[in-house]
Tab-separated table of C-alpha atoms in Angstrom:
chain	number	residue	atom	x	y	z
A	1	TYR	CA	132.278	57.858	48.855
A	2	GLN	CA	128.553	58.479	48.387
A	3	LEU	CA	127.563	57.833	44.789
A	4	ASN	CA	124.278	59.320	43.583
A	5	THR	CA	123.855	57.395	40.336
A	6	ARG	CA	121.474	59.924	38.798
A	7	GLN	CA	123.841	62.863	39.168
A	8	PHE	CA	127.249	61.183	39.096
A	9	SER	CA	127.464	61.126	35.294
A	10	GLU	CA	125.631	62.622	32.353
A	11	GLU	CA	124.242	59.183	31.553
A	12	GLY	CA	123.166	58.497	35.139
A	13	THR	CA	123.926	54.786	34.851
A	14	PHE	CA	125.974	52.068	36.549
A	15	LYS	CA	127.966	51.579	33.342
A	16	ALA	CA	128.950	55.241	33.191
A	17	ALA	CA	129.882	55.220	36.874
A	18	GLN	CA	132.002	52.122	36.373
A	19	THR	CA	134.309	53.990	33.988
A	20	GLN	CA	135.172	56.358	36.854
A	21	LEU	CA	136.303	53.657	39.264
A	22	PRO	CA	140.052	54.150	38.573
A	23	ARG	CA	139.671	57.880	39.299
A	24	LEU	CA	137.857	57.156	42.572
A	25	LYS	CA	140.572	54.679	43.493
A	26	ASP	CA	143.180	57.365	42.893
A	27	LEU	CA	141.237	59.678	45.205
A	28	GLY	CA	141.709	57.129	47.988
A	29	VAL	CA	138.163	55.766	48.012
A	30	ASP	CA	137.918	52.304	49.567
A	31	ILE	CA	134.140	52.026	50.049
A	32	ILE	CA	131.506	53.238	47.579
A	33	TRP	CA	128.016	53.787	48.968
A	34	PHE	CA	125.328	53.658	46.307
A	35	MET	CA	122.238	55.670	47.138
A	36	PRO	CA	119.108	53.444	46.735
A	37	ILE	CA	119.243	51.484	43.489
A	38	HIS	CA	115.676	50.129	43.558
A	39	ALA	CA	112.651	51.020	41.450
A	40	ILE	CA	110.969	54.193	42.752
A	41	GLY	CA	107.304	54.415	43.673
A	42	GLU	CA	104.946	56.396	41.463
A	43	LYS	CA	102.023	56.979	43.826
A	44	ASN	CA	102.413	60.262	45.775
A	45	ARG	CA	105.937	60.640	44.409
A	46	LYS	CA	107.781	63.911	44.791
A	47	GLY	CA	108.608	65.678	41.548
A	48	ASN	CA	108.791	63.982	38.186
A	49	LEU	CA	111.515	61.505	39.102
A	50	GLY	CA	110.607	60.740	42.707
A	51	SER	CA	112.872	60.072	45.658
A	52	PRO	CA	114.999	56.912	45.628
A	53	TYR	CA	114.072	56.555	49.299
A	54	ALA	CA	110.507	55.663	48.252
A	55	VAL	CA	111.195	52.039	47.329
A	56	LYS	CA	108.714	50.232	45.101
A	57	ASP	CA	110.351	46.798	45.165
A	58	TYR	CA	113.304	45.713	47.320
A	59	TYR	CA	114.264	43.055	44.773
A	60	SER	CA	114.337	45.433	41.798
A	61	VAL	CA	116.897	47.599	40.026
A	62	ASN	CA	115.800	51.055	38.921
A	63	PRO	CA	115.799	50.812	35.089
A	64	GLU	CA	117.077	54.413	34.953
A	65	PHE	CA	120.404	53.107	36.229
A	66	GLY	CA	120.686	49.939	34.165
A	67	THR	CA	120.237	46.252	34.866
A	68	LEU	CA	121.129	43.824	37.624
A	69	GLN	CA	123.996	42.636	35.458
A	70	ASP	CA	125.254	46.214	35.146
A	71	LEU	CA	125.314	46.457	38.929
A	72	LYS	CA	127.145	43.132	39.189
A	73	ASP	CA	129.698	44.324	36.648
A	74	PHE	CA	130.272	47.503	38.668
A	75	VAL	CA	130.782	45.531	41.883
A	76	ASN	CA	133.134	43.067	40.186
A	77	GLU	CA	135.268	45.861	38.739
A	78	ALA	CA	135.319	47.698	42.073
A	79	HIS	CA	136.487	44.555	43.830
A	80	LYS	CA	139.331	44.146	41.302
A	81	LEU	CA	140.526	47.609	42.352
A	82	GLY	CA	140.233	46.807	46.055
A	83	ILE	CA	137.098	48.912	46.536
A	84	TYR	CA	134.110	47.691	48.527
A	85	VAL	CA	130.528	48.499	47.516
A	86	ILE	CA	127.619	49.017	49.922
A	87	LEU	CA	123.984	49.738	49.102
A	88	ASP	CA	121.657	52.235	50.725
A	89	TRP	CA	118.884	50.266	52.441
A	90	VAL	CA	115.532	51.827	53.335
A	91	ALA	CA	114.007	49.447	55.868
A	92	ASN	CA	111.751	51.773	57.843
A	93	HIS	CA	109.304	52.632	55.077
A	94	THR	CA	108.289	52.004	51.471
A	95	ALA	CA	106.584	53.793	48.611
A	96	TRP	CA	102.784	53.936	48.683
A	97	ASP	CA	102.716	51.457	45.799
A	98	ASN	CA	105.351	49.009	46.990
A	99	VAL	CA	104.678	45.478	45.773
A	100	LEU	CA	104.012	44.404	49.368
A	101	LEU	CA	100.785	46.416	49.441
A	102	LYS	CA	99.032	43.941	47.143
A	103	ASP	CA	99.197	40.941	49.457
A	104	HIS	CA	100.520	42.283	52.750
A	105	SER	CA	98.839	45.572	53.548
A	106	ASP	CA	98.682	44.373	57.160
A	107	TRP	CA	102.475	44.654	57.334
A	108	TYR	CA	102.182	48.442	57.562
A	109	GLN	CA	101.545	50.781	60.472
A	110	LYS	CA	98.104	52.396	60.544
A	111	ASP	CA	96.719	55.454	62.296
A	112	TYR	CA	93.592	55.532	64.469
A	113	LYS	CA	91.449	55.696	61.336
A	114	GLY	CA	93.103	52.646	59.827
A	115	ASP	CA	95.017	54.651	57.204
A	116	PHE	CA	98.630	54.128	56.233
A	117	MET	CA	101.103	56.375	58.029
A	118	PRO	CA	103.958	58.397	56.573
A	119	THR	CA	106.838	58.803	59.016
A	120	PRO	CA	106.015	61.773	61.274
A	121	TRP	CA	108.308	64.725	62.078
A	122	TRP	CA	109.395	65.296	58.450
A	123	ASP	CA	107.721	65.931	55.119
A	124	TRP	CA	107.976	62.320	54.031
A	125	SER	CA	104.606	62.263	52.315
A	126	ASP	CA	105.796	59.920	49.565
A	127	ILE	CA	106.346	56.947	51.903
A	128	ILE	CA	104.483	54.846	54.481
A	129	ASP	CA	105.900	53.014	57.500
A	130	LEU	CA	106.294	49.279	57.846
A	131	ASP	CA	105.385	47.575	61.117
A	132	PHE	CA	108.471	45.855	62.498
A	133	ASN	CA	106.482	44.393	65.345
A	134	LYS	CA	105.409	41.742	62.843
A	135	PRO	CA	107.801	38.783	62.503
A	136	GLU	CA	106.815	38.462	58.845
A	137	VAL	CA	108.138	41.943	58.110
A	138	ARG	CA	111.436	41.180	59.798
A	139	LYS	CA	111.875	37.938	57.869
A	140	TYR	CA	111.012	39.539	54.524
A	141	MET	CA	113.417	42.408	55.081
A	142	THR	CA	116.206	40.113	56.258
A	143	ASP	CA	115.773	37.871	53.223
A	144	ALA	CA	115.896	40.908	50.935
A	145	LEU	CA	119.127	42.108	52.566
A	146	LYS	CA	120.651	38.666	52.115
A	147	TYR	CA	119.592	38.557	48.455
A	148	TRP	CA	121.828	41.447	47.387
A	149	VAL	CA	124.868	40.088	49.210
A	150	LYS	CA	124.381	36.712	47.535
A	151	GLU	CA	123.242	37.898	44.104
A	152	ALA	CA	125.365	41.006	43.531
A	153	ASN	CA	128.209	40.267	45.984
A	154	ILE	CA	127.825	43.674	47.658
A	155	ASP	CA	129.774	44.252	50.856
A	156	GLY	CA	127.230	45.706	53.254
A	157	TYR	CA	124.748	48.492	53.721
A	158	ARG	CA	124.244	52.116	54.652
A	159	CYS	CA	121.002	51.791	56.610
A	160	ASP	CA	118.628	54.707	56.180
A	161	ALA	CA	116.806	55.975	59.296
A	162	ALA	CA	118.341	53.055	61.191
A	163	GLY	CA	117.211	54.296	64.595
A	164	PHE	CA	113.542	54.040	63.625
A	165	VAL	CA	113.848	50.266	63.180
A	166	PRO	CA	114.178	47.989	66.253
A	167	VAL	CA	117.728	47.083	67.183
A	168	GLU	CA	116.725	43.422	67.516
A	169	PHE	CA	115.966	43.354	63.788
A	170	TRP	CA	119.357	44.829	62.888
A	171	ASN	CA	121.218	42.486	65.240
A	172	ASN	CA	119.631	39.425	63.676
A	173	ALA	CA	120.060	40.746	60.139
A	174	ARG	CA	123.765	41.379	60.759
A	175	HIS	CA	124.148	37.859	62.111
A	176	GLU	CA	122.481	36.409	59.019
A	177	LEU	CA	124.531	38.536	56.628
A	178	ASP	CA	127.821	37.629	58.268
A	179	LYS	CA	127.012	33.971	57.626
A	180	ILE	CA	127.287	34.786	53.917
A	181	LYS	CA	130.363	37.030	54.115
A	182	PRO	CA	131.729	39.673	56.480
A	183	VAL	CA	129.856	42.915	55.830
A	184	PHE	CA	130.247	46.583	56.702
A	185	MET	CA	127.190	48.280	58.212
A	186	LEU	CA	126.786	52.060	58.452
A	187	ALA	CA	123.845	53.424	60.456
A	188	GLU	CA	122.255	56.700	59.447
A	189	MET	CA	121.695	57.849	63.008
A	190	GLU	CA	123.461	59.622	65.802
A	191	SER	CA	121.115	59.928	68.752
A	192	GLU	CA	117.792	58.339	67.824
A	193	THR	CA	116.258	55.845	70.225
A	194	GLN	CA	113.808	52.992	69.790
A	195	GLY	CA	111.730	52.198	72.850
A	196	ASP	CA	114.094	51.515	75.733
A	197	LYS	CA	117.081	51.168	73.399
A	198	THR	CA	119.616	53.934	72.873
A	199	PHE	CA	121.946	54.445	69.947
A	200	LYS	CA	124.713	52.699	71.904
A	201	ASP	CA	122.750	49.447	71.710
A	202	TYR	CA	122.852	49.614	67.919
A	203	TYR	CA	126.643	49.235	67.899
A	204	SER	CA	126.919	46.274	70.210
A	205	ASN	CA	126.298	43.846	67.347
A	206	ALA	CA	124.703	45.380	64.270
A	207	PHE	CA	126.731	48.370	63.069
A	208	ASN	CA	130.357	49.291	62.466
A	209	ALA	CA	129.834	53.033	62.102
A	210	ASN	CA	127.350	55.864	62.429
A	211	TYR	CA	127.116	59.518	61.472
A	212	SER	CA	128.562	62.485	63.314
A	213	TRP	CA	126.243	65.350	62.409
A	214	HIS	CA	127.035	67.111	65.681
A	215	LEU	CA	130.765	67.237	65.024
A	216	HIS	CA	130.172	68.205	61.391
A	217	ALA	CA	128.100	71.178	62.510
A	218	LEU	CA	130.587	72.094	65.206
A	219	THR	CA	133.467	72.037	62.724
A	220	ALA	CA	131.575	74.420	60.433
A	221	GLN	CA	130.884	76.759	63.343
A	222	VAL	CA	134.543	76.807	64.387
A	223	ALA	CA	135.539	77.657	60.810
A	224	GLN	CA	133.005	80.508	60.843
A	225	GLY	CA	134.325	81.856	64.136
A	226	LYS	CA	131.110	81.006	65.962
A	227	LYS	CA	132.646	78.356	68.244
A	228	THR	CA	136.001	78.157	70.025
A	229	ALA	CA	138.766	75.571	69.958
A	230	GLN	CA	137.806	74.550	73.498
A	231	GLU	CA	134.223	73.924	72.385
A	232	PHE	CA	135.576	71.864	69.495
A	233	LYS	CA	137.685	69.808	71.908
A	234	SER	CA	134.651	69.232	74.123
A	235	GLY	CA	132.653	68.193	71.078
A	236	ILE	CA	135.223	65.588	70.113
A	237	LYS	CA	135.200	64.149	73.639
A	238	TYR	CA	131.398	64.071	73.572
A	239	ASN	CA	131.302	62.269	70.229
A	240	TYR	CA	133.891	59.612	70.957
A	241	GLY	CA	132.823	59.040	74.519
A	242	GLN	CA	129.500	57.642	73.324
A	243	ILE	CA	130.608	54.641	71.343
A	244	PRO	CA	132.508	51.361	71.815
A	245	SER	CA	136.195	51.359	70.927
A	246	ASP	CA	135.674	49.193	67.837
A	247	VAL	CA	133.044	51.525	66.325
A	248	PHE	CA	133.757	54.788	64.555
A	249	LYS	CA	131.722	57.868	63.726
A	250	MET	CA	131.686	58.884	60.086
A	251	GLN	CA	133.064	62.336	59.383
A	252	PHE	CA	131.954	63.961	56.145
A	253	LEU	CA	132.121	67.140	54.100
A	254	THR	CA	128.785	66.867	52.290
A	255	ASN	CA	125.747	64.613	52.480
A	256	HIS	CA	122.647	64.365	50.322
A	257	ASP	CA	120.477	65.703	53.153
A	258	GLU	CA	122.198	69.068	53.043
A	259	ASN	CA	123.357	70.788	49.869
A	260	THR	CA	124.486	73.783	51.927
A	261	TRP	CA	125.313	74.012	55.600
A	262	ASN	CA	123.903	76.866	57.693
A	263	GLY	CA	126.188	76.264	60.650
A	264	THR	CA	123.453	75.379	63.156
A	265	VAL	CA	123.529	72.451	65.509
A	266	GLU	CA	120.224	70.611	65.749
């Protein structure tokens, strides 16, 4: 269950969300995925509130949502009900005013002019890309991932834009996290590649699950009469023929990237 703290309750806080845990349990929810809970960058932010995917500090809690203790209380109560809690983790990029910029501006990718680079292909103008070729970046990010498992007892991560970050980083991070406790790792990717690595490589060690945008789109098209049952059957075979037997593809009805579905397959 994807929980957008801002919109989940009128208060928009962890405490308010915690009161709804019994209802979510009754719905059959066994994993809650918090969208990013960190402080949001102010420089080049989008809108008045900014995007939670423009992280200002990986060790922070967005004061809009409450405190670190509030998050801990939520996790503790969820665990009492048999519900796991995972955090959204934005490793590929940060806000323009992330705390790392002060002392580690060399940890970021630069263009030919030496300027910081937003991720290409999309209108992600409120973020800049980290350089995962640097061992220091990998260590910092791994330590930050470990912090939340140790400090807040969270149970894993939904990894944003996972395919844009080298698989070697994720493999090592998973190994380090599992030393603390067994974790669940969901990759936001379906067919991205990184260098000579394909999405299949990401499930050998690092991730338990990924998205299935293709099947989601195909399902919508079948419901609209635009695709046939045979095409749906072929789509299922395509999806599940790509992954190891111990990995599954997440099926979903709605996702924060798409408030409405236009029925197209990209």
